[in-house]
mmCIF file of C-alpha atoms and ligand atoms in Angstrom:
data_model
loop_
_atom_site.group_PDB
_atom_site.id
_atom_site.type_symbol
_atom_site.label_atom_id
_atom_site.label_comp_id
_atom_site.label_asym_id
_atom_site.label_seq_id
_atom_site.Cartn_x
_atom_site.Cartn_y
_atom_site.Cartn_z
ATOM 1 C CA MET K 391 -7.420 15.434 5.380
ATOM 2 C CA LEU K 392 -3.701 15.374 4.692
ATOM 3 C CA LEU K 393 -3.753 15.065 0.891
ATOM 4 C CA GLY K 394 -1.096 16.247 -1.560
ATOM 5 C CA ALA K 395 0.944 15.567 -4.596
ATOM 6 C CA HIS K 396 4.514 15.356 -5.735
ATOM 7 C CA VAL K 397 5.140 18.900 -6.953
ATOM 8 C CA SER K 398 7.888 20.298 -9.189
ATOM 9 C CA ILE K 399 10.627 22.579 -7.842
ATOM 10 C CA SER K 400 11.340 24.106 -11.237
ATOM 11 C CA GLY K 401 12.378 27.750 -11.107
ATOM 12 C CA THR K 402 13.299 28.117 -7.433
ATOM 13 C CA ILE K 403 12.603 25.517 -4.778
ATOM 14 C CA ASP K 404 10.062 27.744 -2.912
ATOM 15 C CA LYS K 405 7.839 27.623 -6.026
ATOM 16 C CA ALA K 406 7.019 24.030 -5.028
ATOM 17 C CA VAL K 407 5.131 25.350 -2.018
ATOM 18 C CA ASP K 408 3.157 27.683 -4.241
ATOM 19 C CA ARG K 409 2.302 24.883 -6.579
ATOM 20 C CA ALA K 410 1.090 22.742 -3.651
ATOM 21 C CA HIS K 411 -0.950 25.648 -2.315
ATOM 22 C CA GLU K 412 -2.556 26.340 -5.770
ATOM 23 C CA LEU K 413 -3.567 22.678 -5.952
ATOM 24 C CA ARG K 414 -5.119 23.043 -2.466
ATOM 25 C CA CYS K 415 -2.789 20.368 -1.154
ATOM 26 C CA THR K 416 -2.527 20.032 2.638
ATOM 27 C CA THR K 417 0.830 18.214 2.357
ATOM 28 C CA PHE K 418 3.189 17.624 -0.498
ATOM 29 C CA GLN K 419 6.329 15.863 -1.742
ATOM 30 C CA ILE K 420 9.344 17.181 -3.698
ATOM 31 C CA PHE K 421 12.742 16.209 -5.047
ATOM 32 C CA THR K 422 15.135 18.653 -3.462
ATOM 33 C CA ARG K 423 17.006 18.721 -6.853
ATOM 34 C CA ASN K 424 16.841 17.407 -10.377
ATOM 35 C CA PRO K 425 16.295 13.656 -9.761
ATOM 36 C CA ARG K 426 18.120 12.618 -12.992
ATOM 37 C CA GLY K 427 21.797 12.754 -12.138
ATOM 38 C CA TRP K 428 24.263 12.265 -9.325
ATOM 39 C CA LYS K 429 25.286 15.806 -8.766
ATOM 40 C CA ALA K 430 23.310 18.497 -6.820
ATOM 41 C CA LYS K 431 23.931 22.166 -6.485
ATOM 42 C CA LYS K 432 24.084 23.384 -2.956
ATOM 43 C CA LEU K 433 20.762 24.849 -1.784
ATOM 44 C CA ASN K 434 20.639 28.584 -1.973
ATOM 45 C CA ASP K 435 20.120 30.182 1.466
ATOM 46 C CA GLU K 436 17.599 32.748 0.202
ATOM 47 C CA GLU K 437 15.562 30.055 -1.487
ATOM 48 C CA VAL K 438 15.601 27.974 1.698
ATOM 49 C CA GLU K 439 14.350 30.902 3.729
ATOM 50 C CA GLU K 440 11.669 31.630 1.156
ATOM 51 C CA PHE K 441 10.637 27.915 1.163
ATOM 52 C CA LYS K 442 10.305 27.902 4.906
ATOM 53 C CA LYS K 443 8.478 31.197 4.999
ATOM 54 C CA LYS K 444 5.883 29.892 2.503
ATOM 55 C CA MET K 445 5.552 26.643 4.480
ATOM 56 C CA ARG K 446 4.576 28.733 7.526
ATOM 57 C CA GLU K 447 2.299 31.098 5.534
ATOM 58 C CA TYR K 448 0.333 28.245 3.997
ATOM 59 C CA ASN K 449 0.335 26.214 7.199
ATOM 60 C CA TYR K 450 2.159 23.129 5.982
ATOM 61 C CA ASN K 451 3.124 20.972 8.937
ATOM 62 C CA ILE K 452 3.998 17.793 7.024
ATOM 63 C CA ALA K 453 6.068 17.750 3.826
ATOM 64 C CA VAL K 454 8.138 15.005 2.297
ATOM 65 C CA SER K 455 11.194 14.732 0.074
ATOM 66 C CA HIS K 456 11.979 11.798 -2.253
ATOM 67 C CA MET K 457 15.427 10.529 -3.129
ATOM 68 C CA PRO K 458 16.624 11.064 -6.713
ATOM 69 C CA TYR K 459 16.360 8.157 -9.230
ATOM 70 C CA LEU K 460 20.021 6.929 -9.594
ATOM 71 C CA PRO K 461 21.037 5.931 -6.073
ATOM 72 C CA ASN K 462 20.627 2.243 -5.180
ATOM 73 C CA ILE K 463 21.222 1.670 -1.473
ATOM 74 C CA SER K 464 20.997 -2.107 -1.921
ATOM 75 C CA SER K 465 23.751 -2.208 -4.554
ATOM 76 C CA PRO K 466 26.396 -4.939 -4.110
ATOM 77 C CA ILE K 467 28.721 -2.862 -6.374
ATOM 78 C CA GLN K 468 31.077 -0.939 -4.074
ATOM 79 C CA GLN K 469 31.313 2.207 -6.175
ATOM 80 C CA THR K 470 27.557 2.573 -6.694
ATOM 81 C CA PHE K 471 26.938 1.773 -3.050
ATOM 82 C CA ARG K 472 29.361 4.493 -1.940
ATOM 83 C CA LYS K 473 27.830 7.059 -4.219
ATOM 84 C CA SER K 474 24.367 6.104 -3.082
ATOM 85 C CA VAL K 475 25.247 6.474 0.598
ATOM 86 C CA SER K 476 26.740 9.947 -0.161
ATOM 87 C CA SER K 477 23.598 10.801 -1.916
ATOM 88 C CA LEU K 478 21.456 9.587 1.000
ATOM 89 C CA ILE K 479 23.524 11.676 3.387
ATOM 90 C CA GLN K 480 23.220 14.748 1.179
ATOM 91 C CA GLU K 481 19.409 14.377 0.785
ATOM 92 C CA LEU K 482 19.062 13.878 4.540
ATOM 93 C CA GLU K 483 20.925 17.124 5.128
ATOM 94 C CA ARG K 484 19.010 19.026 2.435
ATOM 95 C CA SER K 485 15.672 17.803 3.769
ATOM 96 C CA GLY K 486 16.718 18.993 7.245
ATOM 97 C CA GLU K 487 17.673 22.440 5.871
ATOM 98 C CA LEU K 488 14.297 22.785 4.254
ATOM 99 C CA GLY K 489 12.503 21.689 7.407
ATOM 100 C CA LEU K 490 10.936 18.630 5.809
ATOM 101 C CA ASN K 491 9.698 15.776 8.032
ATOM 102 C CA TYR K 492 10.430 12.706 5.914
ATOM 103 C CA LEU K 493 12.800 11.482 3.268
ATOM 104 C CA VAL K 494 11.388 8.630 1.111
ATOM 105 C CA VAL K 495 13.956 6.130 -0.108
ATOM 106 C CA HIS K 496 13.524 3.280 -2.621
ATOM 107 C CA ILE K 497 15.080 0.208 -1.087
ATOM 108 C CA GLY K 498 16.622 -0.707 -4.426
ATOM 109 C CA SER K 499 18.028 -3.696 -6.305
ATOM 110 C CA HIS K 500 20.485 -6.400 -5.335
ATOM 111 C CA LEU K 501 21.330 -6.745 -9.045
ATOM 112 C CA GLY K 502 21.179 -10.554 -8.878
ATOM 113 C CA LYS K 503 23.363 -11.026 -5.825
ATOM 114 C CA GLY K 504 20.439 -12.114 -3.695
ATOM 115 C CA LEU K 505 17.987 -10.686 -1.218
ATOM 116 C CA ASP K 506 20.227 -11.301 1.827
ATOM 117 C CA ILE K 507 22.958 -9.053 0.350
ATOM 118 C CA GLY K 508 20.485 -6.394 -0.611
ATOM 119 C CA ILE K 509 18.902 -6.279 2.812
ATOM 120 C CA LYS K 510 22.304 -5.999 4.466
ATOM 121 C CA LYS K 511 23.452 -3.235 2.151
ATOM 122 C CA ALA K 512 20.243 -1.217 2.538
ATOM 123 C CA ALA K 513 20.534 -1.358 6.307
ATOM 124 C CA GLU K 514 24.199 -0.425 6.151
ATOM 125 C CA ALA K 515 23.378 2.560 3.933
ATOM 126 C CA VAL K 516 20.684 3.829 6.258
ATOM 127 C CA ASN K 517 22.829 3.302 9.385
ATOM 128 C CA THR K 518 25.797 5.045 7.839
ATOM 129 C CA ALA K 519 23.661 8.080 6.777
ATOM 130 C CA LEU K 520 22.004 8.347 10.149
ATOM 131 C CA SER K 521 25.367 8.177 11.928
ATOM 132 C CA LYS K 522 26.684 11.128 9.839
ATOM 133 C CA VAL K 523 23.602 13.412 9.953
ATOM 134 C CA ASP K 524 21.939 14.350 13.141
ATOM 135 C CA ASN K 525 18.615 16.088 12.400
ATOM 136 C CA ASP K 526 14.851 15.456 12.735
ATOM 137 C CA VAL K 527 14.250 14.060 9.284
ATOM 138 C CA MET K 528 12.941 10.517 9.376
ATOM 139 C CA ILE K 529 13.951 8.079 6.613
ATOM 140 C CA LEU K 530 11.005 6.228 5.146
ATOM 141 C CA LEU K 531 11.714 3.001 3.297
ATOM 142 C CA GLU K 532 9.317 2.714 0.351
ATOM 143 C CA ASN K 533 8.040 -0.678 -0.663
ATOM 144 C CA MET K 534 8.920 -1.848 -4.176
ATOM 145 C CA ALA K 535 6.710 -3.362 -6.938
ATOM 146 C CA GLY K 536 8.699 -6.584 -6.961
ATOM 147 C CA GLN K 537 10.533 -6.050 -10.275
ATOM 148 C CA ARG K 538 13.397 -8.507 -10.927
ATOM 149 C CA ASN K 539 16.075 -8.325 -8.211
ATOM 150 C CA SER K 540 14.287 -5.613 -6.222
ATOM 151 C CA VAL K 541 14.613 -5.484 -2.505
ATOM 152 C CA GLY K 542 11.643 -4.643 -0.245
ATOM 153 C CA SER K 543 8.522 -5.592 -2.159
ATOM 154 C CA LYS K 544 7.395 -7.853 0.700
ATOM 155 C CA PHE K 545 6.650 -6.603 4.207
ATOM 156 C CA GLU K 546 8.893 -9.373 5.547
ATOM 157 C CA ASP K 547 11.871 -7.936 3.668
ATOM 158 C CA ILE K 548 11.250 -4.433 4.937
ATOM 159 C CA LYS K 549 10.998 -5.840 8.462
ATOM 160 C CA ARG K 550 14.402 -7.603 8.034
ATOM 161 C CA ILE K 551 15.985 -4.256 7.097
ATOM 162 C CA LEU K 552 14.295 -2.504 10.052
ATOM 163 C CA ASN K 553 15.668 -5.225 12.383
ATOM 164 C CA LEU K 554 19.189 -4.145 11.385
ATOM 165 C CA ILE K 555 18.626 -0.415 11.916
ATOM 166 C CA GLU K 556 20.667 1.140 14.736
ATOM 167 C CA TYR K 557 18.423 4.254 14.978
ATOM 168 C CA PRO K 558 14.955 2.758 15.115
ATOM 169 C CA ASP K 559 13.241 6.016 16.035
ATOM 170 C CA ARG K 560 14.567 7.654 12.893
ATOM 171 C CA VAL K 561 13.259 5.131 10.344
ATOM 172 C CA GLY K 562 9.706 4.352 9.210
ATOM 173 C CA VAL K 563 7.866 3.091 6.136
ATOM 174 C CA CYS K 564 6.095 4.688 3.169
ATOM 175 C CA ILE K 565 3.663 2.386 1.370
ATOM 176 C CA ASP K 566 3.044 3.024 -2.312
ATOM 177 C CA THR K 567 -0.383 1.549 -3.216
ATOM 178 C CA CYS K 568 0.647 0.837 -6.851
ATOM 179 C CA HIS K 569 3.850 -0.873 -5.823
ATOM 180 C CA ALA K 570 2.099 -2.867 -3.085
ATOM 181 C CA PHE K 571 -0.674 -3.950 -5.402
ATOM 182 C CA ALA K 572 1.850 -4.998 -8.102
ATOM 183 C CA ALA K 573 3.673 -6.955 -5.413
ATOM 184 C CA GLY K 574 0.429 -8.864 -4.637
ATOM 185 C CA TYR K 575 -1.140 -6.844 -1.770
ATOM 186 C CA ASP K 576 -4.794 -6.268 -2.561
ATOM 187 C CA PHE K 577 -6.698 -2.981 -1.966
ATOM 188 C CA ARG K 578 -9.782 -3.527 -4.115
ATOM 189 C CA THR K 579 -12.290 -4.185 -1.344
ATOM 190 C CA ARG K 580 -12.717 -3.309 2.346
ATOM 191 C CA GLU K 581 -11.890 -6.818 3.318
ATOM 192 C CA ALA K 582 -8.774 -6.936 1.103
ATOM 193 C CA ILE K 583 -7.566 -3.649 2.609
ATOM 194 C CA GLU K 584 -8.127 -4.914 6.153
ATOM 195 C CA ASN K 585 -6.178 -8.049 5.307
ATOM 196 C CA THR K 586 -3.269 -6.102 3.764
ATOM 197 C CA LEU K 587 -3.120 -3.770 6.786
ATOM 198 C CA ARG K 588 -3.332 -6.674 9.235
ATOM 199 C CA ASP K 589 -0.322 -8.242 7.446
ATOM 200 C CA PHE K 590 1.516 -4.984 7.623
ATOM 201 C CA ASP K 591 0.710 -4.576 11.297
ATOM 202 C CA GLU K 592 1.694 -8.156 12.222
ATOM 203 C CA ILE K 593 4.931 -8.053 10.261
ATOM 204 C CA ILE K 594 6.109 -4.465 10.589
ATOM 205 C CA GLY K 595 3.705 -2.641 12.910
ATOM 206 C CA LEU K 596 1.277 0.054 11.757
ATOM 207 C CA LYS K 597 2.927 2.593 14.028
ATOM 208 C CA LEU K 598 5.804 2.683 11.524
ATOM 209 C CA LEU K 599 3.590 3.547 8.576
ATOM 210 C CA LYS K 600 4.100 7.334 8.174
ATOM 211 C CA VAL K 601 3.116 8.200 4.598
ATOM 212 C CA VAL K 602 1.036 6.567 1.867
ATOM 213 C CA HIS K 603 1.719 7.136 -1.844
ATOM 214 C CA ILE K 604 -1.673 7.078 -3.455
ATOM 215 C CA ASN K 605 -1.362 5.743 -7.040
ATOM 216 C CA ASP K 606 -3.617 3.478 -9.025
ATOM 217 C CA SER K 607 -1.895 0.613 -10.915
ATOM 218 C CA LYS K 608 -1.775 -0.086 -14.625
ATOM 219 C CA GLY K 609 -0.552 -3.633 -13.848
ATOM 220 C CA ASP K 610 -2.686 -6.420 -12.347
ATOM 221 C CA LEU K 611 -2.441 -7.680 -8.794
ATOM 222 C CA GLY K 612 0.973 -9.352 -8.426
ATOM 223 C CA SER K 613 2.139 -8.229 -11.897
ATOM 224 C CA HIS K 614 5.384 -6.673 -10.412
ATOM 225 C CA LEU K 615 4.887 -3.717 -12.762
ATOM 226 C CA ASP K 616 5.704 -0.253 -11.461
ATOM 227 C CA ARG K 617 3.311 1.648 -13.643
ATOM 228 C CA HIS K 618 1.225 4.348 -11.947
ATOM 229 C CA GLU K 619 -2.290 5.111 -13.150
ATOM 230 C CA HIS K 620 -4.837 7.870 -12.521
ATOM 231 C CA ILE K 621 -6.982 7.263 -9.416
ATOM 232 C CA GLY K 622 -9.913 5.101 -10.321
ATOM 233 C CA MET K 623 -8.667 4.336 -13.886
ATOM 234 C CA GLY K 624 -6.423 1.477 -12.938
ATOM 235 C CA LYS K 625 -6.661 -2.024 -11.563
ATOM 236 C CA ILE K 626 -7.163 -0.935 -7.961
ATOM 237 C CA GLY K 627 -10.180 1.164 -9.100
ATOM 238 C CA GLU K 628 -12.466 3.728 -7.534
ATOM 239 C CA ASN K 629 -13.992 1.358 -5.061
ATOM 240 C CA GLY K 630 -10.546 0.406 -3.736
ATOM 241 C CA PHE K 631 -9.574 4.027 -3.114
ATOM 242 C CA ARG K 632 -12.948 4.874 -1.584
ATOM 243 C CA GLU K 633 -12.528 2.055 0.911
ATOM 244 C CA LEU K 634 -8.873 2.961 1.445
ATOM 245 C CA PHE K 635 -9.804 6.545 2.284
ATOM 246 C CA HIS K 636 -12.488 5.355 4.704
ATOM 247 C CA ASN K 637 -10.130 3.052 6.506
ATOM 248 C CA PRO K 638 -9.809 4.743 9.962
ATOM 249 C CA TYR K 639 -6.076 4.222 9.991
ATOM 250 C CA ILE K 640 -5.192 5.294 6.439
ATOM 251 C CA ARG K 641 -7.588 8.254 6.521
ATOM 252 C CA ASN K 642 -5.438 10.132 8.966
ATOM 253 C CA LEU K 643 -2.044 9.637 7.335
ATOM 254 C CA PRO K 644 -0.362 11.994 4.876
ATOM 255 C CA LEU K 645 -1.517 10.810 1.432
ATOM 256 C CA ILE K 646 0.529 11.823 -1.573
ATOM 257 C CA LEU K 647 -0.287 11.373 -5.268
ATOM 258 C CA GLU K 648 2.402 10.420 -7.831
ATOM 259 C CA THR K 649 -0.135 9.959 -10.642
ATOM 260 C CA PRO K 650 0.624 10.532 -14.309
ATOM 261 C CA VAL K 651 0.096 13.805 -16.082
ATOM 262 C CA ASP K 652 -1.313 13.134 -19.604
ATOM 263 C CA SER K 653 -4.247 13.766 -21.842
ATOM 264 C CA ARG K 654 -6.507 11.887 -19.363
ATOM 265 C CA GLY K 655 -5.701 13.955 -16.298
ATOM 266 C CA ASP K 656 -3.218 15.713 -14.031
ATOM 267 C CA PHE K 657 -2.793 16.328 -10.331
ATOM 268 C CA SER K 658 -5.724 18.627 -10.236
ATOM 269 C CA THR K 659 -8.163 15.990 -11.585
ATOM 270 C CA ASN K 660 -6.647 13.240 -9.372
ATOM 271 C CA LEU K 661 -6.829 15.395 -6.217
ATOM 272 C CA ALA K 662 -10.480 16.148 -7.058
ATOM 273 C CA LYS K 663 -11.221 12.465 -7.482
ATOM 274 C CA CYS K 664 -9.562 11.688 -4.130
ATOM 275 C CA ARG K 665 -11.532 14.446 -2.341
ATOM 276 C CA GLU K 666 -14.769 13.075 -3.803
ATOM 277 C CA LEU K 667 -13.915 9.472 -2.695
ATOM 278 C CA TYR K 668 -12.773 10.644 0.721
ATOM 279 C CA LEU K 669 -16.176 12.140 1.672
HETATM 280 ZN ZN1 ZN I 2078 9.149 6.365 -4.856
HETATM 281 ZN ZN1 ZN I 2079 5.851 6.008 -4.586
HETATM 282 ZN ZN1 ZN I 2080 6.444 3.723 -8.761
#
């Protein structure tokens, strides 16, 4: 079972690997830097070595990084777009230095200029970044919850971006269960999951699904709310996740929690819940 959580890099970046190991994660996700802000300090060589050493020690074969919060690769505003592309290039390089497999990217917002523009910009951003950085890190487009002006909440929109990619073997998809549910894709029953995956397969192709973000949803089906909930306590519910973990396709993918940390639970309780439902 490849199950993990988004762990903090606070202190030094290699501490993230210790945190994942302490949680008994078999995969994990990080931000390679503070996600709130545009600037990033260069990675320290010793920390990178230590990070990679711990990855080997604890037998991590698959680990993921996530883009910081501010970049918007679908932005129609030239300055924001340029900064976002720089940031994507930088994160691609940093992920490569750390030996990570995937970089998850939010597709972003067209800010009212229309889906066609957003899709074009997102593809342009990914193509530019991949033309500047030559490494083994695969960019994963993460589906959105369908908030106003967002790009990529529908499988069709993600497919339109993929159609414009000039490096098809370097781009895949990360599905966030909370975002997908909020966008109207149901996961509450075995049949609903099979339908959602059939849609994904017909429109995008299951081969391209590389990582699943495992989050329950505070918002209802189709609510367009990006509000993560503890596994089993949200609108997808325990049964949905039990069925999801028993789906032969999903079961074998890297599954990463981005659940809340509050008085009702933390990663440890959510991981325990997932392991119980996975059996
Ligand atoms: Zn995300
Ligand atoms: Zn996510
Ligand atoms: Zn989210």
